[in-house]
CSV table of C-alpha atoms and ligand atoms in Angstrom, one decimal:
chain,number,residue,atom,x,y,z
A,1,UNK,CA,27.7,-6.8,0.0
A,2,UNK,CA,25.0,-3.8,0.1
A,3,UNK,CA,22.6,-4.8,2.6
A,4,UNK,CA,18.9,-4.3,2.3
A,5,UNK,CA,15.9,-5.5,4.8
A,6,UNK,CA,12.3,-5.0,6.2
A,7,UNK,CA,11.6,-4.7,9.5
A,8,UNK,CA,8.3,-5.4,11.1
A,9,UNK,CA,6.2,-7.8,13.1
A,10,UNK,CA,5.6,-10.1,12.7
A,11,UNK,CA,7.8,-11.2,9.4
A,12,UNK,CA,8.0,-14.4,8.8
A,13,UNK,CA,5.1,-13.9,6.3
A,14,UNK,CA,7.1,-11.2,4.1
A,15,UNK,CA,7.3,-11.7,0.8
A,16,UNK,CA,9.2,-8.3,0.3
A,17,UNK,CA,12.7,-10.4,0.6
A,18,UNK,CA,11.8,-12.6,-2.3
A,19,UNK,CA,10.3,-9.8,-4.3
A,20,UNK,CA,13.8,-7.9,-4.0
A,21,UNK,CA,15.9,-11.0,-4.7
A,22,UNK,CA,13.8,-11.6,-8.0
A,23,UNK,CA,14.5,-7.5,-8.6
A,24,UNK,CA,18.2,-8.2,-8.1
A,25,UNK,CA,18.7,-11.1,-10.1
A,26,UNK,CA,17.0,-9.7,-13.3
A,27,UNK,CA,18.9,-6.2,-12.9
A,28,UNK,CA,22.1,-8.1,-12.4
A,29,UNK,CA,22.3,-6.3,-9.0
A,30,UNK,CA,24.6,-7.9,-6.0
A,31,UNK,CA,22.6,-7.3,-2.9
A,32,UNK,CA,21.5,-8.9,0.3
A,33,UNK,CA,17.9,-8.0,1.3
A,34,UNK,CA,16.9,-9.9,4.6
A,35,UNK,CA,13.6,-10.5,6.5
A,36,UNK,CA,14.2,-8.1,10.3
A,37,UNK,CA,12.0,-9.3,13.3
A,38,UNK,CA,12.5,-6.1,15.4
A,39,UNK,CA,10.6,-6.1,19.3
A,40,UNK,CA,7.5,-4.3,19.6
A,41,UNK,CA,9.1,-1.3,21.8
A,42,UNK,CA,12.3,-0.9,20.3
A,43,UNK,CA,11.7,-0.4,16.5
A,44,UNK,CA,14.5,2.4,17.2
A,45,UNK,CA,17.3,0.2,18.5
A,46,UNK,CA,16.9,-2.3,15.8
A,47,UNK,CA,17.0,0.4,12.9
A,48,UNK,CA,20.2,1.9,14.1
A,49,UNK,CA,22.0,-1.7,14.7
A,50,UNK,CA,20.8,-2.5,11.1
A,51,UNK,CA,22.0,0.9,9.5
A,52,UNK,CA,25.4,0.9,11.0
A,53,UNK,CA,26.4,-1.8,7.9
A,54,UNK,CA,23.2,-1.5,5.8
A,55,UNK,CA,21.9,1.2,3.1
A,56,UNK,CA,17.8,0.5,3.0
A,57,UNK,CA,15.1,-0.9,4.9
A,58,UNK,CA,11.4,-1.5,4.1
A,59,UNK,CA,9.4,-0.9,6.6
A,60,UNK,CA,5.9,-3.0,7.6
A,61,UNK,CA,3.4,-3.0,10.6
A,62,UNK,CA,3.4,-2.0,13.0
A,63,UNK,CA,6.2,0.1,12.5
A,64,UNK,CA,5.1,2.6,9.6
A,65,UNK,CA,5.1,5.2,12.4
A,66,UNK,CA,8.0,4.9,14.5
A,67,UNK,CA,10.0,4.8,11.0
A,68,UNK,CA,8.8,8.1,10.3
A,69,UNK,CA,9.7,9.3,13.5
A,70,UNK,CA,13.3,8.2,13.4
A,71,UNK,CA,14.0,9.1,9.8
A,72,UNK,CA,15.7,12.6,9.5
A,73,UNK,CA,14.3,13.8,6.7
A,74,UNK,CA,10.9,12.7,4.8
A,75,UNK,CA,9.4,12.8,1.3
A,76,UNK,CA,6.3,15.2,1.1
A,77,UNK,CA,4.5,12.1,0.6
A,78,UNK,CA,5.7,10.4,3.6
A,79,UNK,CA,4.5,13.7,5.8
A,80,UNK,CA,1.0,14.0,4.3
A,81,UNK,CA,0.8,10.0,4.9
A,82,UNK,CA,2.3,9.6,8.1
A,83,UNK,CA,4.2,6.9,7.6
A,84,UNK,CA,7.4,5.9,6.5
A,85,UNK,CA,7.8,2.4,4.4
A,86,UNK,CA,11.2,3.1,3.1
A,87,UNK,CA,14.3,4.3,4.8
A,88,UNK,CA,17.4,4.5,3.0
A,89,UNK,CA,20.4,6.3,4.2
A,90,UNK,CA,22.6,9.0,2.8
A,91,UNK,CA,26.1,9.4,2.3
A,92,UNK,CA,26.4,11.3,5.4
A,93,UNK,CA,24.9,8.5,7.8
A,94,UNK,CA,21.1,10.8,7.9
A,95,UNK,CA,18.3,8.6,7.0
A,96,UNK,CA,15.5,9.7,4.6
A,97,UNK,CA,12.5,8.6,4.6
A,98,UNK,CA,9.8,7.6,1.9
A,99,UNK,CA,6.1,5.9,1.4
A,100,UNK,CA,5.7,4.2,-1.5
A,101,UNK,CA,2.3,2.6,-0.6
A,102,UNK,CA,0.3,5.1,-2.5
A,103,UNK,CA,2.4,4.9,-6.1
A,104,UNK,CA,2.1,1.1,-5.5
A,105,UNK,CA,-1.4,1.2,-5.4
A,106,UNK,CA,-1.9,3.4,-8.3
A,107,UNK,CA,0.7,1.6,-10.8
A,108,UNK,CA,-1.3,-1.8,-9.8
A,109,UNK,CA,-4.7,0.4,-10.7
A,110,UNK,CA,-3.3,2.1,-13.9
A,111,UNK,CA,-0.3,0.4,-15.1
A,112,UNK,CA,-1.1,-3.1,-14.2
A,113,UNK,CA,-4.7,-3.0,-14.9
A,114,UNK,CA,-5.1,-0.6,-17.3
A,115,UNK,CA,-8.0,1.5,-15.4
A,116,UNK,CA,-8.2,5.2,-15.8
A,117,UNK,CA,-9.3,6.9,-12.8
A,118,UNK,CA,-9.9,10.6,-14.6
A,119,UNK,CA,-13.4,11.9,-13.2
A,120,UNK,CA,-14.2,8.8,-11.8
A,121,UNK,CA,-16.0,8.2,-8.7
A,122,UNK,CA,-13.5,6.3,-5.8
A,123,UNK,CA,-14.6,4.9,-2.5
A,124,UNK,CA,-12.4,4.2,-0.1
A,125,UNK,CA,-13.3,2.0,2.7
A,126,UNK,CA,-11.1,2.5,5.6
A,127,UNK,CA,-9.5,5.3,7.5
A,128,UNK,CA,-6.5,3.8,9.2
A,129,UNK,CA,-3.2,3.8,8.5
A,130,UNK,CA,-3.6,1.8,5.1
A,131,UNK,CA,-6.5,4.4,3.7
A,132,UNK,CA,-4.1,7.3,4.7
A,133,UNK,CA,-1.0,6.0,2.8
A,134,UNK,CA,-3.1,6.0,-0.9
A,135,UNK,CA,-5.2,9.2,-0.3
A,136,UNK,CA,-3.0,11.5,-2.0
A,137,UNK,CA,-2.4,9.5,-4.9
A,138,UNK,CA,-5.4,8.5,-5.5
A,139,UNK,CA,-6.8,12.1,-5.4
A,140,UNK,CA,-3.4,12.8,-8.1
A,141,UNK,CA,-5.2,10.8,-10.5
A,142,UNK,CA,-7.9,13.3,-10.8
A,143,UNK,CA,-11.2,11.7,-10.2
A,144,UNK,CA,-14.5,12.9,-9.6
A,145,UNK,CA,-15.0,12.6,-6.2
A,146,UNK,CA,-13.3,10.3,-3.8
A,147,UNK,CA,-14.9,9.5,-0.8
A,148,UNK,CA,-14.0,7.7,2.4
A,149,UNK,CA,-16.3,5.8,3.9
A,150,UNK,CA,-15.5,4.4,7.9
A,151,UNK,CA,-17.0,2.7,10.8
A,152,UNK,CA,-15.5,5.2,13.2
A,153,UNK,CA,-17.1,8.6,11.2
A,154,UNK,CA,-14.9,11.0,12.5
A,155,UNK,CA,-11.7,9.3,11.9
A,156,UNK,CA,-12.3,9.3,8.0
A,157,UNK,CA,-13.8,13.3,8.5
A,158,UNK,CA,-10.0,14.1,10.2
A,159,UNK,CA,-8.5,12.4,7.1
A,160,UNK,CA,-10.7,14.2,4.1
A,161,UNK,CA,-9.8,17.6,6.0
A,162,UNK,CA,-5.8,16.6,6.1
A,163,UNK,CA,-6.2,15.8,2.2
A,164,UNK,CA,-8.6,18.8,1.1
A,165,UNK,CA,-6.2,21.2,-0.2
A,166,UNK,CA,-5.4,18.3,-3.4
A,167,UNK,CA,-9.0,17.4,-4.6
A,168,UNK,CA,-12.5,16.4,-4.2
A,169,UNK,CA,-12.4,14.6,-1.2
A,170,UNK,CA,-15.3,14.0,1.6
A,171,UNK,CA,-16.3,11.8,4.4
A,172,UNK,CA,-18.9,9.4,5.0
A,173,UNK,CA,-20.4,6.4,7.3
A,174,UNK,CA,-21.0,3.2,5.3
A,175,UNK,CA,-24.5,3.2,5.5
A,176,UNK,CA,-24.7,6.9,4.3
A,177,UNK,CA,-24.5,5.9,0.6
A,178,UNK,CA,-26.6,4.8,-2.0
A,179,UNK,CA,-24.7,5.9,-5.8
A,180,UNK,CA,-22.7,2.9,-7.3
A,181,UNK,CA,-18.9,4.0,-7.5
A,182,UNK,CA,-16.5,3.0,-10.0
A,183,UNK,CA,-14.2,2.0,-8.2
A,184,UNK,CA,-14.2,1.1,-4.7
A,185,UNK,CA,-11.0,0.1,-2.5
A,186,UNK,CA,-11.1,-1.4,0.6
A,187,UNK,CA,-8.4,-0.5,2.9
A,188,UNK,CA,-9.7,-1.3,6.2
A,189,UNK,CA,-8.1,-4.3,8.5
A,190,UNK,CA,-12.0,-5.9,8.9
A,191,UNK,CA,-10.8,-8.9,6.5
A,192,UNK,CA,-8.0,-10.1,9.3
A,193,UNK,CA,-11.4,-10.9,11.0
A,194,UNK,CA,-12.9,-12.4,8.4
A,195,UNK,CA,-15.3,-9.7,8.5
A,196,UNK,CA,-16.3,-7.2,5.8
A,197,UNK,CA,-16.8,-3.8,5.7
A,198,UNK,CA,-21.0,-3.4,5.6
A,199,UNK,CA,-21.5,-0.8,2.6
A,200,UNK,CA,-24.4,-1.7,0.8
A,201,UNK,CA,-25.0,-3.6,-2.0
A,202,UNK,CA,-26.0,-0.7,-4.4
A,203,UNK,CA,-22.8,0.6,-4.3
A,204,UNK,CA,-21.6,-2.5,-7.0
A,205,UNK,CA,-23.1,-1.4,-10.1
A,206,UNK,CA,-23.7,-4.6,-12.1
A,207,UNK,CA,-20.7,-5.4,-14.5
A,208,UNK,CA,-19.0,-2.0,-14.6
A,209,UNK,CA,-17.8,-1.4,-10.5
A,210,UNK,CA,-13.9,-2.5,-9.8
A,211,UNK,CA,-13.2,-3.6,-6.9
A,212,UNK,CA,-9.6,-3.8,-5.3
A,213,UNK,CA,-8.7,-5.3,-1.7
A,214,UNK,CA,-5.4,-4.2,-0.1
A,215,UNK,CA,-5.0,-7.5,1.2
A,216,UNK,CA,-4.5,-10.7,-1.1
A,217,UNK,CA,-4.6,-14.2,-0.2
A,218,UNK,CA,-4.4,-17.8,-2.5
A,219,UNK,CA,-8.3,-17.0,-4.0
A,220,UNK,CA,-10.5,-14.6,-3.3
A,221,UNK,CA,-10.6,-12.5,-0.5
A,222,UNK,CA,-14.0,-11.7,1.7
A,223,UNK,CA,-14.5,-8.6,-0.1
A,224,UNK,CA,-13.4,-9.6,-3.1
A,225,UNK,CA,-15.7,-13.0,-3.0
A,226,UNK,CA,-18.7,-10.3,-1.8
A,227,UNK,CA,-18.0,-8.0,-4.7
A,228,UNK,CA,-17.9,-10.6,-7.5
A,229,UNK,CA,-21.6,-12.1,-5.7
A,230,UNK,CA,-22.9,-8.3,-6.2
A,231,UNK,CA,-22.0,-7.8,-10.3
A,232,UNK,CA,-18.2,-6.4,-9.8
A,233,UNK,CA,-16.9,-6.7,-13.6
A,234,UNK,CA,-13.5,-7.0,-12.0
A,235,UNK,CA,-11.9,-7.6,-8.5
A,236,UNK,CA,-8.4,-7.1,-8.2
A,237,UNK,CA,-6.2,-7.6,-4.9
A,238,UNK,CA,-3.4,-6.4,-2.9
A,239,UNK,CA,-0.6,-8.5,-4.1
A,240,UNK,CA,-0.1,-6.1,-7.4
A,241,UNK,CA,0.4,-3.1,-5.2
A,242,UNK,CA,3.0,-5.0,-2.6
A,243,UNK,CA,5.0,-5.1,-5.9
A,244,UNK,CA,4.9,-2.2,-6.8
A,245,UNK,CA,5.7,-0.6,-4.3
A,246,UNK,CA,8.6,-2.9,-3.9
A,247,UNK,CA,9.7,-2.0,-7.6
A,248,UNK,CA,9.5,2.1,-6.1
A,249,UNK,CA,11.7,1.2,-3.5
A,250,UNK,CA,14.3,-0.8,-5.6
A,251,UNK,CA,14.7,2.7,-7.9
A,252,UNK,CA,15.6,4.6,-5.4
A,253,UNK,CA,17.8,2.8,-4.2
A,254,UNK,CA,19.7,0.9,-7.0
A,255,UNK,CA,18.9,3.5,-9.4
A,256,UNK,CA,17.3,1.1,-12.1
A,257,UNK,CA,13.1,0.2,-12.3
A,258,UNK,CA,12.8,-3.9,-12.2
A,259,UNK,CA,10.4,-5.0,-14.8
A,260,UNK,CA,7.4,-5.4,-12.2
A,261,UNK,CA,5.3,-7.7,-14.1
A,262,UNK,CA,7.4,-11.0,-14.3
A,263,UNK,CA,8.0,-11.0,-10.6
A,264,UNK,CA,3.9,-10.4,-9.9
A,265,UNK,CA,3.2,-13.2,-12.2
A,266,UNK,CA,6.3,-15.5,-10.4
A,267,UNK,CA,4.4,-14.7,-6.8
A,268,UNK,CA,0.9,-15.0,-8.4
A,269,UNK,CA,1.8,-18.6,-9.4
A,270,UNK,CA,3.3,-19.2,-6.2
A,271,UNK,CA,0.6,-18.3,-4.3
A,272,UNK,CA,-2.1,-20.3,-6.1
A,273,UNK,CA,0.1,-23.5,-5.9
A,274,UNK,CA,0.5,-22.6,-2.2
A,275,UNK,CA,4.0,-22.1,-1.7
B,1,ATR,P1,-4.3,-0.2,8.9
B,1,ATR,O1,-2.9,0.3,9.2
B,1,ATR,O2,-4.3,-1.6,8.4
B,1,ATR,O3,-5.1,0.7,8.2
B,1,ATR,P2,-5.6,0.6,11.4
B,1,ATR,O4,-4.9,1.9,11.3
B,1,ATR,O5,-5.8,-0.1,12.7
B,1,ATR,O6,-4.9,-0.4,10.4
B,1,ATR,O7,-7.0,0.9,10.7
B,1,ATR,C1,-7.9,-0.2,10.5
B,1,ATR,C2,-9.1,0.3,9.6
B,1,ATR,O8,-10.0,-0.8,9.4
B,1,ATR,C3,-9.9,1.4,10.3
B,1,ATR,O9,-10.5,2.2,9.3
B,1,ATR,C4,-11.0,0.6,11.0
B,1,ATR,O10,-12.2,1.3,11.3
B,1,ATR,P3,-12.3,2.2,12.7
B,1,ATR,O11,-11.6,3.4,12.4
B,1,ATR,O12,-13.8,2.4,12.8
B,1,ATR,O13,-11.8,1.3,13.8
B,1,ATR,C5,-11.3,-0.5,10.0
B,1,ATR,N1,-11.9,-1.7,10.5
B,1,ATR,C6,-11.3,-2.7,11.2
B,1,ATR,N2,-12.1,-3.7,11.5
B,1,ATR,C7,-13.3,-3.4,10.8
B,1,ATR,C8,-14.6,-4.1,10.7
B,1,ATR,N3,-14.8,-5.2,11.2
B,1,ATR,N4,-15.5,-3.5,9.9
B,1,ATR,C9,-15.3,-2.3,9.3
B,1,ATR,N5,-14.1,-1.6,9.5
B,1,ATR,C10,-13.1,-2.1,10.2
């Protein structure tokens, strides 16, 4: 049987191998795709082992990197991000390496919820590994400006240099702004604390402002629960874009896009009953 899997760590909480087996059954494919717990300093080791047999892996923290160091050869997206989400390997034995992330994120925005991003103004909270993944397509989609806002200044200056060259992109400090934003996207990891990322206020303009949270939970999340309190007209969260990037992954490699939307509704109705 083809073998598939995602490695990280932890991974109990994946829901990548149900997303996949959902994928498989409605395209009729026969495939294996299992959950891979590999040890924190020998991401390396546990690739190869899996690879002798298998054909793809995702790839989740906190190995993003490591996968794009052991890949062969990587997508021009994968190098401008990074990191590697997606291995899959080639008929002779090399491993190529992909990041989905970013498509993910802008299907959910465009496909899924119908938003055009054309010459509107983006905020991206975060500069880690998360922000880094999405820059370049989000700055693909043409808007006015997109700026990243970060705790840590110079981190999110480093990453509007890297991504320059492909649009209007610039740096910032959270309490440096005062213009609402259309849309603002927070990628950093303060919600694992419970925390939020302190922009202000102003930023929300009353009943027009989306907001999206990389992370999802069974309601709202922080940010999400902050933004509707401030006017959002719309908060959207992560759990669109972990399927579609899942549904990237699956084309490449079975060769056939899963209809995307069934399986986010499935998970959406899973989640809110609390399975
Ligand atoms: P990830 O891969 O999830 O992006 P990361 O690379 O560790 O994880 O990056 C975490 C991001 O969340 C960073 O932008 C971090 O800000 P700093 O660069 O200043 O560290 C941000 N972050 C984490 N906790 C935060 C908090 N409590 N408030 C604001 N930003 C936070």
């Amino acid at each position: 049987m083809d073998r598939y899997c995602v490695f990280g760590n932890p991974i109990g909480h994946s829901k990548s191998p149900q997303i996949h087996r959902l994928f498989a059954e409605q395209t009729g494919q026969t495939l294996r795709y299992d959950p891979i717990l590999a040890p924190l300093d020998d991401f390396a080791g546990a690739a190869r082992a899996f690879f002798s047999e298998g054909l793809g892996a995702n790839v989740t923290l906190p190995f993003k990197e490591d996968a794009y160091a052991l890949a062969d050869e990587v997508s021009e997206r994968a190098r401008r991000a990074g990191a590697v989400n997606f291995l899959m390997k080639r008929a002779d034995g090399s491993l190529y390496g992909d990041n989905t992330d970013g498509a993910g994120l802008v299907s959910d925005l465009t496909a899924n919820a119908g938003l055009d991003l054309r010459e509107r103004r983006i905020l991206l909270l975060g500069a880690g590994g998360a922000a880094r993944g999405v820059i370049e397509y989000l700055l693909g989609q043409q808007p006015r400006a997109l700026v990243i806002a970060n705790r840590t200044v110079a981190t999110a200056e480093k990453l509007a240099q890297h991504f320059a060259d492909l649009g209007p992109v610039a740096a910032s400090g959270f309490d440096w702004l005062s213009e609402p934003f259309d849309l603002i996207v927070n990628a950093t990891s303060a919600s694992l604390a419970g925390e939020l990322p302190p922009i202000p206020p102003e930023l929300i303009q009353p009943g027009h402002t989306v907001c999206y949270d990389m992370m999802y939970g069974k309601g709202l999340t922080a940010f999400n629960a902050w933004a509707e309190a401030h006017g959002a007209a719309r908060t959207l969260d992560g759990l669109g874009m972990l399927v579609e990037q899942a549904a990237e992954a699956f084309l490449q490699w079975r060769g056939i896009r899963p209809d995307s939307a069934s399986v986010l509704a499935t998970l959406r109705e899973q989640l809110l009953a609390g399975i």
